[in-house]
mmCIF file of C-alpha atoms and ligand atoms in Angstrom:
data_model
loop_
_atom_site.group_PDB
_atom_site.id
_atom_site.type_symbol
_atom_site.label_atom_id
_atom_site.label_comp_id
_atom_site.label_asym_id
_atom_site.label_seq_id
_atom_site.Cartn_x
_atom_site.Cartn_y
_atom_site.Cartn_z
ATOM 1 C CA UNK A 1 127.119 93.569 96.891
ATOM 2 C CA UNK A 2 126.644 95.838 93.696
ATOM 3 C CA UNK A 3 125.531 99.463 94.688
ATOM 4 C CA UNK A 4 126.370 101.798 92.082
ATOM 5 C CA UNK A 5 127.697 102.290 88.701
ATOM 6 C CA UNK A 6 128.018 104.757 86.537
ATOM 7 C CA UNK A 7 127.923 104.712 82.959
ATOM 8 C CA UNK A 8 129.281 106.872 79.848
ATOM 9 C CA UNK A 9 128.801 106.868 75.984
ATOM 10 C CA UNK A 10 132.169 108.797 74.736
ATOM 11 C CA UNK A 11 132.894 109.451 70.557
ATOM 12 C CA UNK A 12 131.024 109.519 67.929
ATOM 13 C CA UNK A 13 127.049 108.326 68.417
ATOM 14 C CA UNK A 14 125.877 104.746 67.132
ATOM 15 C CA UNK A 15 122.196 103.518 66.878
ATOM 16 C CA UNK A 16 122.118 101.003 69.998
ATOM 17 C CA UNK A 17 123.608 103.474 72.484
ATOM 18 C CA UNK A 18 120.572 103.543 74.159
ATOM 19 C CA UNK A 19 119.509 100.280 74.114
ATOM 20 C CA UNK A 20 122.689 99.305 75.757
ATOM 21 C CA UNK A 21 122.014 101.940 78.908
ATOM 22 C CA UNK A 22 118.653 100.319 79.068
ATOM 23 C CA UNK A 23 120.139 97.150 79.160
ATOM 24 C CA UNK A 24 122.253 98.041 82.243
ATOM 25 C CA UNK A 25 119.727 99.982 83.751
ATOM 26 C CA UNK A 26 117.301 97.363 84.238
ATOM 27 C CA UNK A 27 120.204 94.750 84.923
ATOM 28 C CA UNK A 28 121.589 97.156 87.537
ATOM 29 C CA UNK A 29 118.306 97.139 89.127
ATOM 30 C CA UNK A 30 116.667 93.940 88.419
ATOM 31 C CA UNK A 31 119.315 91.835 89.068
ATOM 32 C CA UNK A 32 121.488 93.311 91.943
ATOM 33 C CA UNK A 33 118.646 96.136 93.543
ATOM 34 C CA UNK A 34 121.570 98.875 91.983
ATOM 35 C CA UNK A 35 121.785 102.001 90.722
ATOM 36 C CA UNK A 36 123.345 103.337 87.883
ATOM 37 C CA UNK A 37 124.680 106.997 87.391
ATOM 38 C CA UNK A 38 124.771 108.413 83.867
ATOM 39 C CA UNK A 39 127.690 110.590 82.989
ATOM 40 C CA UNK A 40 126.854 113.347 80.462
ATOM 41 C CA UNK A 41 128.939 114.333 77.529
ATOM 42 C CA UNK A 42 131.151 111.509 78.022
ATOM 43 C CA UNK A 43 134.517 111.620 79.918
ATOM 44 C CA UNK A 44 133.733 115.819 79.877
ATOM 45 C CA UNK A 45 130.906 115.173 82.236
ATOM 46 C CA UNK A 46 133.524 113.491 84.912
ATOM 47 C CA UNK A 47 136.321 116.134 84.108
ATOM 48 C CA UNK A 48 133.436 119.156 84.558
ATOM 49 C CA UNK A 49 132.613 117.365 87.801
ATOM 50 C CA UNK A 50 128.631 117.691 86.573
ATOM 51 C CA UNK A 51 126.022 116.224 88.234
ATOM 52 C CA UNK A 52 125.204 112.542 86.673
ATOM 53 C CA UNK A 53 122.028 112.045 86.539
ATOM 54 C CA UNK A 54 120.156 108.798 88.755
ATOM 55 C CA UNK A 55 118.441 106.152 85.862
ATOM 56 C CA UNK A 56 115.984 104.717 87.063
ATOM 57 C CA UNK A 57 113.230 102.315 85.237
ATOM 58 C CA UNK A 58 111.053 104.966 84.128
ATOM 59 C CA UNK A 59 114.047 107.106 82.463
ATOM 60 C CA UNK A 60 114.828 104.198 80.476
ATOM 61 C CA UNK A 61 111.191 103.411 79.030
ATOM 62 C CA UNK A 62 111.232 103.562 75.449
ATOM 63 C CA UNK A 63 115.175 103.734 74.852
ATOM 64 C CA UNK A 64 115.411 100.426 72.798
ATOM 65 C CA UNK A 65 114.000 101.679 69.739
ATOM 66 C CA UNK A 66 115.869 105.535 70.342
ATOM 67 C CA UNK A 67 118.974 106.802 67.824
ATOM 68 C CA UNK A 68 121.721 108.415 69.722
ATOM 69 C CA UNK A 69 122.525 109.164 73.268
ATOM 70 C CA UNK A 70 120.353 110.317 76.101
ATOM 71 C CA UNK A 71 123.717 110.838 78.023
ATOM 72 C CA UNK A 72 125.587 112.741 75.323
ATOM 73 C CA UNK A 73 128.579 112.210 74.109
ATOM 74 C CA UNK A 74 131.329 114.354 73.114
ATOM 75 C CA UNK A 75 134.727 113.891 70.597
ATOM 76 C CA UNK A 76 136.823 116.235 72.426
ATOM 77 C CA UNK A 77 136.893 115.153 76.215
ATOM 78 C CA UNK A 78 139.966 113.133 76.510
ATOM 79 C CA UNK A 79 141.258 113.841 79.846
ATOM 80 C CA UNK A 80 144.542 113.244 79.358
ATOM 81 C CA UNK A 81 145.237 115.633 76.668
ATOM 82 C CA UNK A 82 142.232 118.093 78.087
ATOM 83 C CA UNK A 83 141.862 121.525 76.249
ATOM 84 C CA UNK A 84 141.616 124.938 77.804
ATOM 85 C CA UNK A 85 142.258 128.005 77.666
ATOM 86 C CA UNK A 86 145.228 129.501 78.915
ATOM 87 C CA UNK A 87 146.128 134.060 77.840
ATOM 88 C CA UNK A 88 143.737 133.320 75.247
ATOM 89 C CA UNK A 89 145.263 130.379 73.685
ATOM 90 C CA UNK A 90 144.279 126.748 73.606
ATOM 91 C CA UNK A 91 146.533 124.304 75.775
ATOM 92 C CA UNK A 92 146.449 120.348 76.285
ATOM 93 C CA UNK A 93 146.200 119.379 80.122
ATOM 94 C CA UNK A 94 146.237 116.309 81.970
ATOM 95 C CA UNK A 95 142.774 116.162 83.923
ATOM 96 C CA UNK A 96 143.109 112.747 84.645
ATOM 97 C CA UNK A 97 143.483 113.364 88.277
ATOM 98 C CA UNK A 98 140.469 115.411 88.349
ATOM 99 C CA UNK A 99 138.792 112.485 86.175
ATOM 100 C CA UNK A 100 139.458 110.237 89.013
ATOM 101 C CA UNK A 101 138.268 112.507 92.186
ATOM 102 C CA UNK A 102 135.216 112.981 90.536
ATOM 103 C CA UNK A 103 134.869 109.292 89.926
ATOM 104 C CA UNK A 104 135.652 108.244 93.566
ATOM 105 C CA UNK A 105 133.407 111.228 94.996
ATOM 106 C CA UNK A 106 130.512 109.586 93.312
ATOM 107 C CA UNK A 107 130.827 106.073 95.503
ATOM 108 C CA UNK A 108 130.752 104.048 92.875
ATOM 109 C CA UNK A 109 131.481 100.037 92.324
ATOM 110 C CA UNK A 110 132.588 101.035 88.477
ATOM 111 C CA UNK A 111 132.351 103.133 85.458
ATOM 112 C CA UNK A 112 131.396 101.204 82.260
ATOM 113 C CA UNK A 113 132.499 102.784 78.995
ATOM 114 C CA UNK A 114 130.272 102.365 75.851
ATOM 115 C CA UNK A 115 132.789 103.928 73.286
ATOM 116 C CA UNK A 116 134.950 103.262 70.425
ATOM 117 C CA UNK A 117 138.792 102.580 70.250
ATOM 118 C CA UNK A 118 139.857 106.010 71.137
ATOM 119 C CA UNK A 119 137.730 105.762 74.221
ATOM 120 C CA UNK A 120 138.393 102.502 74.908
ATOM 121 C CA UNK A 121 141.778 104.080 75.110
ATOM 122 C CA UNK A 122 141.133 106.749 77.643
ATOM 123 C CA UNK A 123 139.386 103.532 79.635
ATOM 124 C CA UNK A 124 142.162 101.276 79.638
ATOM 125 C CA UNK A 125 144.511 104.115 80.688
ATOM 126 C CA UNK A 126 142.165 104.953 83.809
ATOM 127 C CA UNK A 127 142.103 101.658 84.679
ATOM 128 C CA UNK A 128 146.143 101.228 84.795
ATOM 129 C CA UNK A 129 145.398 104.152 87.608
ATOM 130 C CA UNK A 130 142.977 102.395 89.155
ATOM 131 C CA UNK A 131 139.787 102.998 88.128
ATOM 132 C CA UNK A 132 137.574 100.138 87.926
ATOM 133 C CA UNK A 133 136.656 100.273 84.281
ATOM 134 C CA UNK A 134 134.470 98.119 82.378
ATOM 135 C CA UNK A 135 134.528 98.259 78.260
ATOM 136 C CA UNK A 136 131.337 97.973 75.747
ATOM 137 C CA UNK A 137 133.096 98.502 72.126
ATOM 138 C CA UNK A 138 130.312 100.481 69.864
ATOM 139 C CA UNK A 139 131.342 102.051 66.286
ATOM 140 C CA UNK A 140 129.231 101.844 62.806
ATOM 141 C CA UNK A 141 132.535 101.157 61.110
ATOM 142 C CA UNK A 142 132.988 97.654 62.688
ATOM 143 C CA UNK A 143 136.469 98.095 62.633
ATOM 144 C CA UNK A 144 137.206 96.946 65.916
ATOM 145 C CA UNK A 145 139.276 93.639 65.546
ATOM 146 C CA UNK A 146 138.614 91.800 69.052
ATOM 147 C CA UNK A 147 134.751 92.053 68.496
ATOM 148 C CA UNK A 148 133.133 90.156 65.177
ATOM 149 C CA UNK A 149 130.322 93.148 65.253
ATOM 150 C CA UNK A 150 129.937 96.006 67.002
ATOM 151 C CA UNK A 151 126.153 97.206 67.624
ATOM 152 C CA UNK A 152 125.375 100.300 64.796
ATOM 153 C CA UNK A 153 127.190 98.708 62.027
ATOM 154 C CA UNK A 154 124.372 96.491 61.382
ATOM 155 C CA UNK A 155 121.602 99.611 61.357
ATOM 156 C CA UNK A 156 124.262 101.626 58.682
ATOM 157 C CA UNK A 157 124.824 99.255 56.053
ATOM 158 C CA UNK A 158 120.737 99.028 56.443
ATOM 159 C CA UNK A 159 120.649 102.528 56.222
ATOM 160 C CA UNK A 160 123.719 102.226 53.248
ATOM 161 C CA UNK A 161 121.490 99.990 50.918
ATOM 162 C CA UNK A 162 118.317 101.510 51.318
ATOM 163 C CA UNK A 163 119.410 104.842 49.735
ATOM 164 C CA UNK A 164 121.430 102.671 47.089
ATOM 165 C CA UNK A 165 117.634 100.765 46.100
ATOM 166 C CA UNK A 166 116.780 104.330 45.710
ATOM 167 C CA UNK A 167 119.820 105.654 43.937
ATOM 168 C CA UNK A 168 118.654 102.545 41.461
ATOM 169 C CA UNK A 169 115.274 103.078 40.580
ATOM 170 C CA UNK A 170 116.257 107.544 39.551
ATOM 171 C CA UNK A 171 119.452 106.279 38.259
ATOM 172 C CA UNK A 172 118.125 103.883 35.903
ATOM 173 C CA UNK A 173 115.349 106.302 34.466
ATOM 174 C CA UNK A 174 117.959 108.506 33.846
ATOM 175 C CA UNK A 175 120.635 106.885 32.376
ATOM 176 C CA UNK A 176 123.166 108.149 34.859
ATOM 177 C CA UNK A 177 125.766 107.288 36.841
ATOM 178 C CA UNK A 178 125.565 107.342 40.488
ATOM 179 C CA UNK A 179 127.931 107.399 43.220
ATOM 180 C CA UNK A 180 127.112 106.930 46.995
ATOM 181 C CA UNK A 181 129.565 108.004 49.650
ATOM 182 C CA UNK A 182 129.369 105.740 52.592
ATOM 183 C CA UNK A 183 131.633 106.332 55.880
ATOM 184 C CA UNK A 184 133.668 103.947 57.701
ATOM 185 C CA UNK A 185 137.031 106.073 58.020
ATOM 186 C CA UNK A 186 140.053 103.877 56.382
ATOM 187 C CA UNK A 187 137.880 100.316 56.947
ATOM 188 C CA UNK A 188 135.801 99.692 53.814
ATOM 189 C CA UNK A 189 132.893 97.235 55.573
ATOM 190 C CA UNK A 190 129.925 99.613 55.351
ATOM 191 C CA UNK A 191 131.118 100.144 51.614
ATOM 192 C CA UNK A 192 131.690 96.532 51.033
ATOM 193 C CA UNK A 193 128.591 95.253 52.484
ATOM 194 C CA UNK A 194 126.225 97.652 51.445
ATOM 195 C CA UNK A 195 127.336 97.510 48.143
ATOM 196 C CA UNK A 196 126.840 93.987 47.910
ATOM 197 C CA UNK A 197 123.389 94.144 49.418
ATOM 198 C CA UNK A 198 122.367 97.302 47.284
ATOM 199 C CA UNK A 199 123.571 95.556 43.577
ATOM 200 C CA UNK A 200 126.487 98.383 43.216
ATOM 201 C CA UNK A 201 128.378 97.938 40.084
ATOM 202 C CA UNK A 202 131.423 99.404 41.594
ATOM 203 C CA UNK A 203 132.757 99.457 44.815
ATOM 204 C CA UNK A 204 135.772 101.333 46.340
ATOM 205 C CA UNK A 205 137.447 101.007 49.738
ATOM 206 C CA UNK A 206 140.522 102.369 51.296
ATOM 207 C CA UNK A 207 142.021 98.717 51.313
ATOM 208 C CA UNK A 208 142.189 98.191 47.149
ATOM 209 C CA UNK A 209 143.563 101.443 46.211
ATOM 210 C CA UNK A 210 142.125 101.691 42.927
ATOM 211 C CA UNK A 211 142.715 102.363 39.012
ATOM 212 C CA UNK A 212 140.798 104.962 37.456
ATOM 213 C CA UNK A 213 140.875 102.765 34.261
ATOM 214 C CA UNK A 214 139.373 100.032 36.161
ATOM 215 C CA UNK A 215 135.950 102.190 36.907
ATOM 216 C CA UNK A 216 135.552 103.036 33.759
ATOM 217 C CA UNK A 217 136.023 99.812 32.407
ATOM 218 C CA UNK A 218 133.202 98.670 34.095
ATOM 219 C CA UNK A 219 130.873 101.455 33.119
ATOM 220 C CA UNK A 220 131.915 101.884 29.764
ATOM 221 C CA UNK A 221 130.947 97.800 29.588
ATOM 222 C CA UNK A 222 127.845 98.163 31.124
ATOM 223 C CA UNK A 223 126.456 100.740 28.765
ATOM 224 C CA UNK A 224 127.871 98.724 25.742
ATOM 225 C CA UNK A 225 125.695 95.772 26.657
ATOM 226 C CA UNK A 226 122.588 98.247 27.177
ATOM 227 C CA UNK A 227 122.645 98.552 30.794
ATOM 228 C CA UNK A 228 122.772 102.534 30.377
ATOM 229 C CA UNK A 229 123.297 103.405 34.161
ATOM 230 C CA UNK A 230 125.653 102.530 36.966
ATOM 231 C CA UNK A 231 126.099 102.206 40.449
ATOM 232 C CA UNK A 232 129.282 102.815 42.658
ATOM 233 C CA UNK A 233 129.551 102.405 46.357
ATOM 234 C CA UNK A 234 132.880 104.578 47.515
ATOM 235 C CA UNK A 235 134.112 104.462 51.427
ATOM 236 C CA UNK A 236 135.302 107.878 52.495
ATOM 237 C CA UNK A 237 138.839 106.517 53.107
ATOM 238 C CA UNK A 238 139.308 105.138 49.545
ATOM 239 C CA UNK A 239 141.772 105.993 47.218
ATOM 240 C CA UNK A 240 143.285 105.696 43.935
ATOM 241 C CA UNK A 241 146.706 103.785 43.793
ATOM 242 C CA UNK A 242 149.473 105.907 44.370
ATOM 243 C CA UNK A 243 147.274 108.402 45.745
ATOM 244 C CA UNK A 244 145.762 110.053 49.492
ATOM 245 C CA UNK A 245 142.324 109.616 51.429
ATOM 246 C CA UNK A 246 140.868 113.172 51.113
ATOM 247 C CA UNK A 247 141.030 114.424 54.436
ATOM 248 C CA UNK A 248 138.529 117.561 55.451
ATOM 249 C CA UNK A 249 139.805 118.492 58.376
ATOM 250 C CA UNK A 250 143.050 117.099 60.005
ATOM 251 C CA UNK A 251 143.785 115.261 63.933
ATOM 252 C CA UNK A 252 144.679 118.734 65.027
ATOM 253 C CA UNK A 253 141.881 120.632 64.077
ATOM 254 C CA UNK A 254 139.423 118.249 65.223
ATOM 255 C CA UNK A 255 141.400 117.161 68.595
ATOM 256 C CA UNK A 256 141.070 113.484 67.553
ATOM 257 C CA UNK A 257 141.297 112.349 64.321
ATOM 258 C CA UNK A 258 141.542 112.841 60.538
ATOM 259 C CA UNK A 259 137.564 113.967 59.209
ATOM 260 C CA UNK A 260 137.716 112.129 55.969
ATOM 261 C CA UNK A 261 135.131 113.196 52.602
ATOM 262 C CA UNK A 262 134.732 114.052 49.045
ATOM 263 C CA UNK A 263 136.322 110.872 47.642
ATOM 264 C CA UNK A 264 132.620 110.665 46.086
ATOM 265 C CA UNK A 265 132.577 114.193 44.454
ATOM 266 C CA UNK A 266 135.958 113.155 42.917
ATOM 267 C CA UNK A 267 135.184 109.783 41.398
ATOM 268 C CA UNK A 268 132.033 111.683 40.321
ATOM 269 C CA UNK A 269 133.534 114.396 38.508
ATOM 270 C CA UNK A 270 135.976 111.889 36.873
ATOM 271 C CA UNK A 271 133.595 109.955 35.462
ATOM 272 C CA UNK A 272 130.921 112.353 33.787
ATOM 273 C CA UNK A 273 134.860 113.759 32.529
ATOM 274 C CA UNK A 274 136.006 111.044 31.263
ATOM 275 C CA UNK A 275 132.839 109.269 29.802
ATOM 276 C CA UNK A 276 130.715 111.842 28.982
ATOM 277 C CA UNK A 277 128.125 110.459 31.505
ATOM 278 C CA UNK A 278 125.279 112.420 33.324
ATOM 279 C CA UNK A 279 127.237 111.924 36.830
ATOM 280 C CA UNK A 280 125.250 112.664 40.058
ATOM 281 C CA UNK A 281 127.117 111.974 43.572
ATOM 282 C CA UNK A 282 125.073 111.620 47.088
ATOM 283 C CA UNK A 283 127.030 111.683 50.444
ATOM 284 C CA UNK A 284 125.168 109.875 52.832
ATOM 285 C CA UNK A 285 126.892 110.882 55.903
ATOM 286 C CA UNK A 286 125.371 111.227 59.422
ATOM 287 C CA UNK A 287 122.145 109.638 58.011
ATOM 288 C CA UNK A 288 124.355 106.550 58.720
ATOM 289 C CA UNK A 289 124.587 107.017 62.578
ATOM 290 C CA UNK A 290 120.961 108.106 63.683
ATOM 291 C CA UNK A 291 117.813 106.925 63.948
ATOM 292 C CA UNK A 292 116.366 103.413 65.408
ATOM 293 C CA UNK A 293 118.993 100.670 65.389
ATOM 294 C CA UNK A 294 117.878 97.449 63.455
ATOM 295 C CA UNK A 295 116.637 94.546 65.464
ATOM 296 C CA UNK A 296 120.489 92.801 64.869
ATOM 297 C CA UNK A 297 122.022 95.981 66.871
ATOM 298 C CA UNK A 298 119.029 96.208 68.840
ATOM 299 C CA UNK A 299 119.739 92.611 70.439
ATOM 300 C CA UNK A 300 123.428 93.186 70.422
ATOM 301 C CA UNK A 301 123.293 96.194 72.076
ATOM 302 C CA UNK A 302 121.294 94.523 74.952
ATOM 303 C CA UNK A 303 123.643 91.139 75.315
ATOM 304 C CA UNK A 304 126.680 93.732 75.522
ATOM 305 C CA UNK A 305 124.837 96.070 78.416
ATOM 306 C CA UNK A 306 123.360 93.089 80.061
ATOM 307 C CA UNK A 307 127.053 91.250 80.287
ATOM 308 C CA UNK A 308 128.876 94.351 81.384
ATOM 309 C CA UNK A 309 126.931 94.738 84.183
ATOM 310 C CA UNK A 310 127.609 90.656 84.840
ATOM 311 C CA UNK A 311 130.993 91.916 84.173
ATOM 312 C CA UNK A 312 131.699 94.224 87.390
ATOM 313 C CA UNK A 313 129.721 92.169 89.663
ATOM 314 C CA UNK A 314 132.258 89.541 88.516
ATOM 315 C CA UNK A 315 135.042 92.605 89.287
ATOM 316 C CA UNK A 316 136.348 92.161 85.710
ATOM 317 C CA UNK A 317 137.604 95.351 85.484
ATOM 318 C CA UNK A 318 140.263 96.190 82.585
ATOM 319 C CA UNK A 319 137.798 94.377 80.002
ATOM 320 C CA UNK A 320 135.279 94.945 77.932
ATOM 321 C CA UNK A 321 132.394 92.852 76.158
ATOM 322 C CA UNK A 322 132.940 90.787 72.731
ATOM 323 C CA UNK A 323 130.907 89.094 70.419
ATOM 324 C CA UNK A 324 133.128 85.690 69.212
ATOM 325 C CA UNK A 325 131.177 82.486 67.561
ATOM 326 C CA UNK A 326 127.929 84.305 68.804
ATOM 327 C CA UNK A 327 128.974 84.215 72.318
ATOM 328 C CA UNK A 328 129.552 87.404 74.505
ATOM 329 C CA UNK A 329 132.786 86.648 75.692
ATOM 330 C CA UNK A 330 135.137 89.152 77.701
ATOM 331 C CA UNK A 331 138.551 90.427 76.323
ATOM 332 C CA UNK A 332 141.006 92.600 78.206
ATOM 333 C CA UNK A 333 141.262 96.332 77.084
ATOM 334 C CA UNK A 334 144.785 96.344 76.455
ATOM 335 C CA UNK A 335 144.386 93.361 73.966
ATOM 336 C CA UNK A 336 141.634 94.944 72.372
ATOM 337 C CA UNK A 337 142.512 98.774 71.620
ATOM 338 C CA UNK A 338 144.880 100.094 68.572
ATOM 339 C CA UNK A 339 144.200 96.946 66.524
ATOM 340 C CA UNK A 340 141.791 97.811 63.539
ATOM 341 C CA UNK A 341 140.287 94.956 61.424
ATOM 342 C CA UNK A 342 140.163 95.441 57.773
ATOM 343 C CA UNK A 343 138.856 94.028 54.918
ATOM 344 C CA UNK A 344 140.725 91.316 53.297
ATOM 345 C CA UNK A 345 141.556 92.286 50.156
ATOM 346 C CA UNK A 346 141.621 88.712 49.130
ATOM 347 C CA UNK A 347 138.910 87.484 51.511
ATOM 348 C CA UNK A 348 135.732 85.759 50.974
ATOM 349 C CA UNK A 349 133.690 89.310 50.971
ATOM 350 C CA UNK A 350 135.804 90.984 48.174
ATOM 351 C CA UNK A 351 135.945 87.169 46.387
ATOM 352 C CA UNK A 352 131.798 87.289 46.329
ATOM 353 C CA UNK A 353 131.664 91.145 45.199
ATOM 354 C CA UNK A 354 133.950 90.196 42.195
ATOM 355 C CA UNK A 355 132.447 86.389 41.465
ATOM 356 C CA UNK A 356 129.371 88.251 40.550
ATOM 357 C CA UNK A 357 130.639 91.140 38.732
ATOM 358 C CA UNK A 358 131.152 94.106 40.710
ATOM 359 C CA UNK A 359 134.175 95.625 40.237
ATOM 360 C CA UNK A 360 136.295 96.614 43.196
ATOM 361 C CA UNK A 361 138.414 98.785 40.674
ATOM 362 C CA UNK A 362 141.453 96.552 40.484
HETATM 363 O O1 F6P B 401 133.746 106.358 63.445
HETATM 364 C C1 F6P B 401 132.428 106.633 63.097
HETATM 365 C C2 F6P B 401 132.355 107.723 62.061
HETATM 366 O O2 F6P B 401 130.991 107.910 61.716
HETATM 367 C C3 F6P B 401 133.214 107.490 60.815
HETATM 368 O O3 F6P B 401 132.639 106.568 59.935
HETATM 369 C C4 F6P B 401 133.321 108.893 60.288
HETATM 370 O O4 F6P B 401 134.521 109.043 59.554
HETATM 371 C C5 F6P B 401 133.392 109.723 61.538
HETATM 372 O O5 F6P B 401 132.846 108.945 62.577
HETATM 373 C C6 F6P B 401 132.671 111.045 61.471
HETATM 374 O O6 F6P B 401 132.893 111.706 62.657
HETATM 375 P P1 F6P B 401 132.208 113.078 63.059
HETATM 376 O O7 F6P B 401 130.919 112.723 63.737
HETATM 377 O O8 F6P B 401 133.191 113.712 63.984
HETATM 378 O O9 F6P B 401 131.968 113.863 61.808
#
């Protein structure tokens, strides 16, 4: 018999969050006759020992369509390496233990995790203590290598090549060069695809380092057959060969990880430099992350909250949810975390960008 579960979204947001706590909400209750607990703020919300709040079918009206979280989430509440203050200074502690009295106090059959790898992580290590933990993988950079697609990637690239249709139309009227910043940390899919979808001339990622010569090659050719403007896509985490990401802020000033940016402003400046072109860069950043997720993550999003419930009746704990040949399929957590999927620099993505032109600045 299913009573109880309780259920967090930890890291950064993704458009489908929501629809995957409606998912389990009405699965909980449809299904089994259970209830599920949300967490706020993510793991913080079980460390703080704050009261979840009870969702129940009229809390989750409305959630498919919703950006974000209604649970919040937080970067920085990784109970194992916990910070607080101690004389004034800003100390590391295990909460774990804390973590886990909370999570028995609250009765319940399981805890699923909607998070990325880093809280997949924290998941997988709470389960090694006991805690019956299920996984649902989210992140916009689909960068996640036991999952084909995570929910929120699909909704960003949307999000990606709408603003490069518009970069086109004030671009081409001016004769300019533009350059669109995309995210994705060091995986180059929401560059890649986007800029296939959106017509870039140019696109960059972190896994072709790239030649400087290369760009302008291509720019300097388009405006010698008349096509006076250009296009180029660059991922946050790309760089030029022999060169460094641009980080922002580093792991230890963020508690997590490197806050990457201003590879755009840089192959920006570069080119107005170096060809003389009217240059104008756009960072899309956060844009990518909110709002309504498209129908794709929208239906994802469901199958994953819908299956994890499935999951703990069927006490699968130590796993999380998969999508593999369009099947939801479950893979355990320790298979699944630290292993990143990148793009193929000699795959059948790049191999379409450059069969029709674009230049991946190689
Ligand atoms: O992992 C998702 C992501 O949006 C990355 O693409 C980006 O580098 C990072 O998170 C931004 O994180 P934050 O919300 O902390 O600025």
């Amino acid at each position: 018999m299913l009573h109880n579960i309780a259920i967090l979204t930890g890291g950064g947001d993704a458009p489908g969050l929501n629809s995957v706590i409606r998912a389990a909400v009405k699965t909980a209750k449809l299904q089994y006759g259970a209830h599920v607990l949300g967490i706020q703020d993510g793991y913080e919300g079980l460390v703080q020992k704050a009261d979840p709040w009870r969702l129940d079918m009229p809390d989750v009206a409305g959630l498919l369509y919703r950006g974000g979280t209604i649970l919040g989430t937080s970067n920085r509440g990784d109970p194992f390496h916990y910070p607080v203050e101690r004389d004034g200074k800003i100390v590391k502690e295990d909460k774990s233990k804390e973590l886990m009295e909370c999570l028995n106090d609250l009765r319940v059959d399981a805890l699923i995790v909607i998070g990325g790898d880093g809280s997949l992580y924290i998941a997988n290590e709470l389960h090694k203590m006991g805690a019956p933990v299920v996984g649902v993988p989210k992140t916009i950079d689909n960068d996640l290598s036991a999952t084909e697609v995570t929910f929120g990637f699909d909704t960003a690239i949307t999000t990606a090549t709408e603003a490069l249709d518009k970069l086109h139309t004030t671009a081409e009227s001016h004769h300019r060069a533009m350059v669109l910043e995309v995210m994705g940390r060091d995986a180059g899919w929401i560059a890649l695809e986007s800029g296939i979808a959106g017509g870039a001339d140019v696109i960059l990622i972190p896994e072709i380092p790239f030649s400087w010569d290369r760009i302008y090659d291509k720019i300097d050719g388009r405006r010698k057959v008349g096509r006076k403007f250009s296009i180029v896509v660059a991922a946050e985490g790309a760089h030029p060969s022999g060169g460094d990401r641009i980080v922002v802020e580093s792991a230890d000033q963020t508690h997590g990880l490197d806050r990457l940016g201003g590879i755009g402003q840089q192959v920006g400046y570069e080119i107005s430099q170096n060809l003389g072109m009217d240059t104008r860069v756009t960072t899309l950043g956060h844009i990518q992350r909110g709002g309504k997720p498209s129908t794709f993550d929208r239906i994802l999003a469901t199958r994953f909250g819908v299956e994890a419930v499935h999951m703990v009746v069927k006490k699968k704990f130590g796993h999380m949810v998969a999508l593999r040949k369009a099947k939801i399929v479950y893979v355990p957590l320790e298979e699944a975390i630290g292993k990143q999927k990148f793009v193929d620099p000699d795959g059948q993505m790049v191999q379409t960008a450059e069969a029709i032109g674009i230049s991946m600045g190689r």
